[in-house]
Amino acid sequence: MFTKILVANRGEIAVRIIRACREMGIKTVAVYSEADRDSLHTLLADEAICIGPAPSSESYLNMERIISATVAMKAEAIHPGFGFLSENARFAELCEKCNIVFIGPSAELINKMGNKSEARKTMMEAGVPVVPGSKEPVRKAEEAKAMAEQIGYPVMIKASSGGGGKGMRISYGPEDFDANFQNAQMESVKGFSDDTMYLERYIEKPRHIEFQILADKQGHVVHLGERDCSIQRRHQKVLEESPSIAISKELRKKMGETAILAARTVGYENAGTIEFLLDKNKNFYFMEMNTRIQVEHPVTEMVTGMDLIREQIRIAAGEPLSVTQDQIRIEGHAIECRINAENPARHFMPCPGLITNVHTPGGNGVRVDSHIYSDYRVPPNYDSMLLKLIVHGKDRKSAVAKMRSALGELVIEGIETNLDFQYEILNHEAFQNGDTDTHFIPTYFPEYGK
Ligand code: MV4
């Protein structure tokens, strides 16, 4: 096992990783920017090293500085967390070249799955169901339009290097196709320097269902059930739960086996997520694979009793998975609410600043993953997520009751947050009834969907 790990991240996930390392008897090195001298991850790690000025490009995204810090501090491995360098194949490759263990899959795999049209083709060939659409990437608008006629409108136009809604457009018919294709492609060239696109049939009001998988170096692959992440605002997840109310035991088995097949097909290693769209008739389609630990991993931990960060570290160190598929049980129901420094009344504009007072809820089945504290100043340079409130109950109804109670007790003073918006979601009859597809926010909160 490793003796020292460098955590190449900040905020709550850096804190989460440091805590897992401490439990495992592994020393930790935090890296921090000049804006994060007083951040909890800096204070909590065994050692900390400043890697540059506040802008991410000069600190948390600066590969050379992070590698140098790892060498200087004599850490054997880097945990990248999520965001920043976590899905950067060049960074994983740089780690490999410097004999540093990157806690995640290989650079080659990150690359392969990072190209969404290539991933789609790989899955098609392996017999994993994908949304009907193009098999090869496409550059030319006329060629794409001919494909769209074949697929049938409406169609989704997506960027090969996209994900999370960037470089994505819907076309309802030939009359609006060219403009939408051009706009999506322009966004992709600007954002990813890639003009290759792919097409999919538009699935109406789907659910976003993702399966957590774990794969070790010995070739064992397991799934840990699903997360329903359908409640999103502008492609940002707001609230996640596990299990999904839309998935029966039989469907879970089928989708879980498909997720394992997807992971096996590419020879996956470490923790990963297979994203599916689930339509109204319960057909499911592979959408993309995320090759990192995700923000919403705690809901899976709560229903399985496993520690995903610990498993990631064990796998990277060459140890086998601590469980087999038949030892994994999904028990009860977990919900996570993301609390962000943002103002719902002003189009969810980020609202950094000084937090004057914090009170976090606790008790049976209540978990808080956060880096904030009273008198902490939220810097304006990074993601606005402040805290993840996670609850676990015996069923969905009791988890909802627990979350309403916990949200009611949570206090964050000094800055604007989306806490009241989360409370409104939990209080909504449609949420309580499980009427929670991807159109939940635009449908029930049209004033917030904008
Ligand atoms: C889709 C879709 C319907 N049909 N693809 C949005 C983010 C990106 N990861 C994929 N997205 C979608 N792809 C097809 N073929 C609907 C969405 C979508 C969505 C997906 C998950 C969660 C929220 C969403 C909100 C709007 C659209």
Coordinates of C-alpha atoms and ligand atoms in Angstrom, one line a residue:
M1 CA 0.0 0.0 0.0
F2 CA 1.1 3.6 -0.6
T3 CA 2.7 5.5 2.3
K4 CA 1.9 9.0 0.9
I5 CA -0.7 10.3 -1.6
L6 CA -0.8 13.8 -3.1
V7 CA -4.4 15.1 -3.5
A8 CA -4.5 17.2 -6.7
N9 CA -7.8 18.9 -5.9
R10 CA -9.5 21.3 -3.5
G11 CA -12.8 21.8 -1.7
E12 CA -15.0 19.0 -0.3
I13 CA -13.6 16.2 -2.5
A14 CA -10.0 17.0 -1.3
V15 CA -11.2 16.8 2.2
R16 CA -13.1 13.5 1.5
I17 CA -9.9 11.9 0.0
I18 CA -7.7 13.1 2.9
R19 CA -10.1 11.5 5.4
A20 CA -10.1 8.2 3.5
C21 CA -6.3 8.2 3.4
R22 CA -6.1 9.0 7.1
E23 CA -8.4 6.0 7.9
M24 CA -6.1 3.8 5.8
G25 CA -2.9 5.0 7.5
I26 CA -1.7 6.8 4.4
K27 CA 0.0 10.2 4.7
T28 CA -1.4 13.1 2.6
V29 CA 0.0 16.1 0.8
A30 CA -2.4 18.9 -0.1
V31 CA -1.6 21.2 -3.0
Y32 CA -3.2 24.7 -2.7
S33 CA -3.4 27.9 -4.6
E34 CA -2.7 31.3 -3.1
A35 CA -6.5 31.7 -2.7
D36 CA -6.7 28.5 -0.7
R37 CA -4.2 29.1 2.1
D38 CA -7.0 28.9 4.7
S39 CA -9.0 26.2 2.9
L40 CA -9.9 23.1 4.9
H41 CA -8.0 20.7 2.7
T42 CA -4.8 22.8 3.2
L43 CA -5.3 22.7 6.9
L44 CA -6.3 19.1 7.2
A45 CA -3.6 17.3 5.2
D46 CA -0.4 16.1 6.9
E47 CA 1.6 18.4 4.6
A48 CA 0.7 21.2 2.2
I49 CA 2.5 22.9 -0.6
C50 CA 1.5 26.0 -2.5
I51 CA 1.5 25.5 -6.3
G52 CA 0.7 28.9 -7.6
P53 CA -1.7 31.8 -7.9
A54 CA -5.5 31.7 -7.6
P55 CA -6.5 31.0 -11.3
S56 CA -6.9 27.2 -11.8
S57 CA -4.8 27.4 -15.0
E58 CA -1.8 28.5 -12.8
S59 CA -2.5 26.1 -9.9
Y60 CA -4.9 23.1 -9.9
L61 CA -4.7 22.7 -13.7
N62 CA -0.9 23.2 -13.9
M63 CA 0.4 19.7 -14.5
E64 CA 4.2 20.5 -14.2
R65 CA 3.7 22.2 -10.8
I66 CA 1.6 19.3 -9.5
I67 CA 4.2 16.7 -10.7
S68 CA 7.0 18.7 -9.2
A69 CA 5.2 19.0 -5.9
T70 CA 4.7 15.2 -5.9
V71 CA 8.3 14.6 -6.5
A72 CA 9.5 17.2 -3.9
M73 CA 7.1 15.8 -1.3
K74 CA 8.0 12.2 -2.1
A75 CA 4.4 11.0 -2.7
E76 CA 4.0 7.8 -4.7
A77 CA 0.5 8.5 -6.0
I78 CA -1.8 11.3 -7.0
H79 CA -5.6 11.3 -6.4
P80 CA -7.1 13.7 -8.9
G81 CA -10.7 13.8 -7.4
F82 CA -13.2 15.2 -10.0
G83 CA -13.0 18.1 -12.4
F84 CA -9.6 19.8 -12.8
L85 CA -7.1 17.1 -14.1
S86 CA -9.2 14.0 -13.3
E87 CA -10.1 13.2 -16.9
N88 CA -7.0 14.7 -18.6
A89 CA -5.3 11.9 -20.5
R90 CA -2.1 13.9 -20.9
F91 CA -1.8 14.3 -17.1
A92 CA -2.4 10.6 -16.5
E93 CA 0.3 9.9 -19.1
L94 CA 2.7 12.4 -17.5
C95 CA 2.2 10.6 -14.2
E96 CA 3.0 7.2 -15.8
K97 CA 6.2 8.7 -17.3
C98 CA 7.3 10.1 -14.0
N99 CA 6.6 6.8 -12.2
I100 CA 3.8 8.3 -10.1
V101 CA 0.6 6.2 -9.7
F102 CA -2.4 8.1 -11.1
I103 CA -5.4 6.9 -9.1
G104 CA -7.7 6.2 -11.9
P105 CA -7.7 4.4 -15.3
S106 CA -4.8 4.5 -17.8
A107 CA -4.2 7.6 -20.1
E108 CA -5.2 5.4 -23.0
L109 CA -8.6 4.6 -21.5
I110 CA -9.3 8.2 -20.5
N111 CA -8.6 9.2 -24.1
K112 CA -10.8 6.4 -25.5
M113 CA -13.8 7.2 -23.3
G114 CA -13.3 11.0 -23.6
N115 CA -14.1 10.7 -27.3
K116 CA -17.9 10.2 -27.1
S117 CA -18.4 9.1 -30.7
E118 CA -15.6 6.6 -30.4
A119 CA -17.0 5.3 -27.1
R120 CA -20.4 5.0 -28.7
K121 CA -19.0 3.0 -31.6
T122 CA -17.0 0.7 -29.2
M123 CA -20.2 0.0 -27.2
M124 CA -22.3 -0.6 -30.4
E125 CA -19.8 -3.2 -31.6
A126 CA -19.8 -4.9 -28.1
G127 CA -23.6 -5.2 -28.2
V128 CA -24.2 -2.6 -25.6
P129 CA -27.5 -0.8 -26.5
V130 CA -26.8 2.8 -27.6
V131 CA -29.3 5.5 -28.7
P132 CA -30.1 4.9 -32.4
G133 CA -28.0 7.2 -34.5
S134 CA -24.7 7.6 -36.3
K135 CA -21.9 5.0 -36.1
E136 CA -19.1 7.2 -37.4
P137 CA -18.3 10.8 -36.5
V138 CA -19.4 13.4 -39.1
R139 CA -17.9 16.8 -40.0
K140 CA -20.0 18.0 -43.0
A141 CA -23.5 19.5 -42.5
E142 CA -24.9 18.0 -45.7
E143 CA -23.6 14.5 -44.7
A144 CA -25.1 14.9 -41.2
K145 CA -28.4 16.1 -42.6
A146 CA -28.7 13.0 -44.8
M147 CA -28.0 10.9 -41.6
A148 CA -30.7 12.8 -39.7
E149 CA -33.3 11.9 -42.4
Q150 CA -32.3 8.3 -41.9
I151 CA -32.5 8.5 -38.1
G152 CA -35.8 10.4 -38.1
Y153 CA -36.5 13.8 -36.4
P154 CA -36.1 15.1 -33.8
V155 CA -32.4 14.4 -33.5
M156 CA -29.7 15.3 -31.0
I157 CA -26.5 16.8 -32.5
K158 CA -23.6 16.1 -30.2
A159 CA -19.9 17.0 -30.1
S160 CA -17.5 14.0 -30.0
S161 CA -15.4 15.8 -27.4
G162 CA -18.5 17.2 -25.6
G163 CA -20.3 16.0 -22.5
G164 CA -22.4 17.8 -20.0
G165 CA -24.5 19.5 -22.7
K166 CA -21.7 21.5 -24.4
G167 CA -21.7 21.4 -28.1
M168 CA -25.2 19.8 -28.1
R169 CA -28.3 20.9 -30.0
I170 CA -31.7 19.5 -30.8
S171 CA -33.0 19.6 -34.4
Y172 CA -36.8 19.2 -34.9
G173 CA -36.7 19.0 -38.7
P174 CA -34.7 19.6 -41.9
E175 CA -35.6 23.3 -41.7
D176 CA -33.7 24.0 -38.5
F177 CA -31.0 21.3 -39.0
D178 CA -28.2 23.3 -40.7
A179 CA -28.3 26.2 -38.2
N180 CA -28.2 23.8 -35.2
F181 CA -25.5 21.7 -36.7
Q182 CA -23.4 24.7 -37.4
N183 CA -23.9 26.2 -33.9
A184 CA -23.1 22.9 -32.1
Q185 CA -20.0 22.4 -34.3
M186 CA -18.8 26.0 -33.7
E187 CA -19.2 25.6 -29.9
S188 CA -17.2 22.3 -30.2
V189 CA -14.4 23.9 -32.2
K190 CA -14.2 26.8 -29.8
G191 CA -14.4 24.7 -26.6
F192 CA -12.6 21.5 -27.6
S193 CA -10.7 22.3 -30.9
D194 CA -12.6 19.4 -32.4
D195 CA -15.1 19.6 -35.3
T196 CA -16.3 16.0 -35.3
M197 CA -19.9 15.5 -34.3
Y198 CA -22.4 12.6 -34.0
L199 CA -26.1 12.2 -34.1
E200 CA -28.7 10.4 -31.9
R201 CA -32.4 10.1 -32.0
Y202 CA -34.0 12.5 -29.5
I203 CA -35.3 10.6 -26.5
E204 CA -38.2 12.5 -25.0
K205 CA -38.2 13.2 -21.2
P206 CA -35.7 10.5 -20.4
R207 CA -34.2 9.8 -17.0
H208 CA -30.4 10.1 -16.4
I209 CA -29.5 6.8 -14.8
E210 CA -25.8 6.0 -14.1
F211 CA -24.3 2.8 -12.8
Q212 CA -21.3 2.8 -10.5
I213 CA -18.7 0.2 -11.4
L214 CA -15.4 -0.9 -9.8
A215 CA -12.8 -2.8 -11.7
D216 CA -9.5 -4.1 -10.3
K217 CA -6.2 -5.1 -11.9
Q218 CA -7.0 -8.8 -11.5
G219 CA -10.0 -8.5 -13.9
H220 CA -12.8 -8.4 -11.4
V221 CA -15.6 -6.0 -12.3
V222 CA -18.6 -5.3 -10.1
H223 CA -21.5 -2.8 -10.2
L224 CA -22.9 -0.9 -7.2
G225 CA -26.3 -0.2 -8.6
E226 CA -27.6 3.0 -10.0
R227 CA -27.9 6.7 -9.3
D228 CA -30.9 8.7 -10.7
C229 CA -29.5 12.1 -11.6
S230 CA -32.4 13.3 -13.6
I231 CA -32.9 16.5 -11.6
Q232 CA -30.6 18.9 -13.4
R233 CA -30.6 22.6 -14.2
R234 CA -28.8 23.6 -17.4
H235 CA -26.9 20.2 -17.4
Q236 CA -25.8 20.8 -13.8
K237 CA -27.0 18.1 -11.4
V238 CA -28.9 19.5 -8.4
L239 CA -30.1 16.4 -6.5
E240 CA -29.2 12.7 -6.9
E241 CA -30.6 9.6 -5.4
S242 CA -30.0 5.8 -5.2
P243 CA -31.8 3.6 -6.0
S244 CA -33.9 5.0 -8.8
I245 CA -37.7 4.8 -8.3
A246 CA -37.9 3.9 -12.0
I247 CA -35.9 0.8 -11.8
S248 CA -37.1 -2.7 -10.8
K249 CA -34.9 -5.4 -9.4
E250 CA -34.9 -7.2 -12.8
L251 CA -34.1 -4.0 -14.7
R252 CA -31.2 -3.2 -12.3
K253 CA -29.8 -6.7 -12.9
K254 CA -30.0 -6.2 -16.7
M255 CA -28.6 -2.6 -16.7
G256 CA -25.9 -3.6 -14.1
E257 CA -24.8 -6.5 -16.3
T258 CA -24.7 -4.2 -19.3
A259 CA -22.6 -1.7 -17.3
I260 CA -20.2 -4.5 -16.5
L261 CA -20.0 -5.6 -20.1
A262 CA -19.2 -2.0 -21.1
A263 CA -16.4 -1.8 -18.6
R264 CA -15.0 -5.2 -19.6
T265 CA -15.2 -4.3 -23.3
V266 CA -12.6 -1.6 -22.8
G267 CA -10.6 -3.4 -20.1
Y268 CA -11.5 -0.7 -17.6
E269 CA -9.7 -0.3 -14.3
N270 CA -10.6 1.7 -11.1
A271 CA -13.9 3.4 -10.3
G272 CA -16.1 4.5 -13.3
T273 CA -19.6 5.4 -14.2
I274 CA -21.7 4.2 -17.1
E275 CA -24.3 6.8 -18.0
F276 CA -27.6 5.6 -19.6
L277 CA -30.7 7.4 -20.8
L278 CA -33.9 5.6 -19.7
D279 CA -36.9 6.3 -21.9
K280 CA -40.6 6.2 -20.8
N281 CA -41.0 2.6 -22.0
K282 CA -37.9 1.6 -19.8
N283 CA -35.6 1.1 -22.8
F284 CA -32.1 2.0 -21.8
Y285 CA -29.2 3.3 -23.9
F286 CA -25.5 3.8 -23.2
M287 CA -24.7 7.6 -23.4
E288 CA -21.2 8.0 -22.1
M289 CA -18.7 6.7 -19.5
N290 CA -17.1 8.9 -16.8
T291 CA -13.6 7.7 -15.9
R292 CA -13.4 9.4 -12.5
I293 CA -15.0 9.4 -9.0
Q294 CA -18.1 11.6 -9.2
V295 CA -19.6 14.3 -7.0
E296 CA -22.6 12.1 -6.3
H297 CA -20.7 9.0 -5.2
P298 CA -21.9 9.3 -1.6
V299 CA -25.4 8.1 -2.4
T300 CA -23.9 4.8 -3.6
E301 CA -21.8 4.6 -0.5
M302 CA -24.8 5.1 1.7
V303 CA -26.9 2.3 0.1
T304 CA -24.0 -0.2 -0.3
G305 CA -22.0 0.6 2.9
M306 CA -18.8 0.7 0.8
D307 CA -16.1 3.4 0.7
L308 CA -15.5 4.2 -3.0
I309 CA -12.4 6.3 -2.4
R310 CA -10.8 3.5 -0.4
E311 CA -11.6 1.1 -3.2
Q312 CA -10.0 3.4 -5.7
I313 CA -6.8 3.6 -3.7
R314 CA -6.7 -0.2 -3.1
I315 CA -7.2 -0.9 -6.8
A316 CA -4.5 1.6 -7.8
A317 CA -2.1 -0.1 -5.3
G318 CA -2.8 -3.4 -7.0
E319 CA -5.1 -4.9 -4.4
P320 CA -8.2 -6.9 -5.4
L321 CA -11.7 -5.6 -4.9
S322 CA -12.8 -6.0 -1.3
V323 CA -16.2 -7.6 -2.4
T324 CA -17.7 -9.8 -5.0
Q325 CA -21.0 -9.0 -6.8
D326 CA -23.1 -11.3 -4.7
Q327 CA -21.8 -9.6 -1.5
I328 CA -23.1 -6.2 -2.7
R329 CA -26.6 -5.3 -1.4
I330 CA -28.5 -2.2 -2.1
E331 CA -30.2 -1.3 1.2
G332 CA -32.6 1.6 1.9
H333 CA -32.6 4.8 -0.1
A334 CA -30.2 7.7 -0.2
I335 CA -30.6 11.3 -1.5
E336 CA -27.9 14.0 -2.0
C337 CA -28.6 17.7 -2.3
R338 CA -25.8 19.9 -3.6
I339 CA -25.6 23.3 -1.8
N340 CA -23.9 25.9 -3.9
A341 CA -22.9 29.5 -3.4
E342 CA -25.3 30.9 -5.9
N343 CA -28.4 33.1 -6.1
P344 CA -31.5 31.4 -7.6
A345 CA -33.2 34.8 -7.8
R346 CA -30.4 36.0 -10.2
H347 CA -30.2 33.1 -12.6
F348 CA -28.1 31.2 -10.1
M349 CA -25.2 33.6 -10.4
P350 CA -22.3 32.4 -8.3
C351 CA -22.1 34.3 -5.0
P352 CA -18.7 33.9 -3.3
G353 CA -17.8 35.8 -0.1
L354 CA -17.4 35.5 3.6
I355 CA -19.4 32.8 5.4
T356 CA -20.2 34.3 8.8
N357 CA -21.9 31.3 10.4
V358 CA -22.4 27.6 9.6
H359 CA -24.5 25.0 11.4
T360 CA -24.7 21.5 9.8
P361 CA -27.4 19.0 10.6
G362 CA -26.5 15.5 11.9
G363 CA -28.1 12.5 13.5
N364 CA -29.0 9.0 12.3
G365 CA -28.4 8.6 8.5
V366 CA -27.3 12.2 7.9
R367 CA -24.0 12.9 6.3
V368 CA -22.3 16.2 5.4
D369 CA -19.4 16.3 2.9
S370 CA -18.0 19.9 2.9
H371 CA -15.0 22.1 3.3
I372 CA -16.8 25.2 4.7
Y373 CA -16.6 26.6 8.2
S374 CA -17.7 29.8 10.1
D375 CA -15.5 32.7 8.9
Y376 CA -14.3 30.9 5.8
R377 CA -14.2 33.1 2.7
V378 CA -15.4 31.4 -0.5
P379 CA -13.0 32.4 -3.2
P380 CA -14.5 33.5 -6.6
N381 CA -12.1 31.4 -8.7
Y382 CA -13.6 28.0 -8.5
D383 CA -16.7 25.9 -8.6
S384 CA -19.5 27.2 -6.4
M385 CA -20.3 23.9 -4.6
L386 CA -20.1 24.4 -0.8
L387 CA -21.6 21.3 0.7
K388 CA -23.2 18.0 -0.1
L389 CA -26.0 17.0 2.3
I390 CA -26.6 13.2 2.1
V391 CA -29.3 11.3 3.9
H392 CA -30.1 7.6 4.1
G393 CA -33.4 6.1 5.1
K394 CA -35.1 2.7 5.0
D395 CA -37.1 3.7 1.9
R396 CA -37.6 6.8 -0.3
K397 CA -40.4 8.2 1.8
S398 CA -38.3 8.2 5.0
A399 CA -35.2 9.5 3.1
V400 CA -37.3 12.4 1.8
A401 CA -38.6 13.2 5.3
K402 CA -35.0 13.0 6.6
M403 CA -33.7 15.4 3.9
R404 CA -36.5 17.9 4.5
S405 CA -35.6 17.8 8.2
A406 CA -31.9 18.1 7.5
L407 CA -32.3 21.0 5.0
G408 CA -34.4 22.8 7.6
E409 CA -31.6 22.6 10.1
L410 CA -28.8 23.6 7.8
V411 CA -27.6 27.2 8.3
I412 CA -25.2 29.0 6.0
E413 CA -25.0 32.7 6.7
G414 CA -23.2 35.6 5.0
I415 CA -23.6 34.5 1.3
E416 CA -26.5 33.5 -0.9
T417 CA -27.1 29.7 -1.5
N418 CA -29.5 27.5 -3.3
L419 CA -30.7 25.9 0.0
D420 CA -34.3 27.3 -0.3
F421 CA -34.5 26.0 -3.8
Q422 CA -33.5 22.5 -2.7
Y423 CA -36.2 22.8 0.1
E424 CA -38.8 23.7 -2.6
I425 CA -37.8 20.7 -4.7
L426 CA -38.1 18.3 -1.6
N427 CA -41.5 19.9 -0.7
H428 CA -42.9 19.5 -4.2
E429 CA -45.6 16.9 -4.7
A430 CA -44.2 15.8 -8.0
F431 CA -40.8 15.1 -6.4
Q432 CA -42.5 13.2 -3.6
N433 CA -44.4 11.2 -6.1
G434 CA -41.2 10.4 -8.0
D435 CA -42.3 12.2 -11.2
T436 CA -38.6 13.1 -11.7
D437 CA -37.5 13.0 -15.3
T438 CA -34.9 15.3 -16.9
H439 CA -37.6 18.0 -17.4
F440 CA -38.5 18.2 -13.7
I441 CA -37.0 21.7 -13.2
P442 CA -38.3 23.3 -16.4
T443 CA -41.7 21.7 -15.9
Y444 CA -42.3 22.4 -12.2
F445 CA -40.0 25.4 -11.7
P446 CA -40.2 27.3 -15.0
E447 CA -39.0 30.5 -13.3
Y448 CA -35.8 28.7 -12.3
G449 CA -35.3 26.8 -15.5
K450 CA -34.1 29.8 -17.4
Ligands
MV4_1 C1 -29.9 13.4 -24.8 C2 -31.3 13.6 -24.5 C3 -32.3 13.1 -25.3 N1 -31.9 12.3 -26.4 N2 -29.6 12.6 -25.9 C4 -27.9 16.3 -21.8 C5 -26.5 16.3 -21.2 C6 -25.7 15.3 -22.0 N3 -24.9 14.5 -21.1 C7 -26.8 14.5 -22.7 N4 -28.0 15.2 -22.5 C8 -29.1 14.7 -23.1 N5 -28.9 13.9 -24.1 C9 -30.6 12.1 -26.6 N6 -30.3 11.3 -27.7 C10 -31.5 14.5 -23.4 C11 -30.5 15.0 -22.7 C12 -30.8 15.9 -21.6 C13 -30.5 15.6 -20.3 C14 -29.9 14.4 -20.0 C15 -29.6 14.1 -18.7 C16 -30.0 15.0 -17.7 C17 -30.7 16.2 -18.0 C18 -30.9 16.5 -19.3 C19 -31.6 17.7 -19.6 C20 -31.9 17.9 -20.9 C21 -31.5 17.1 -21.9

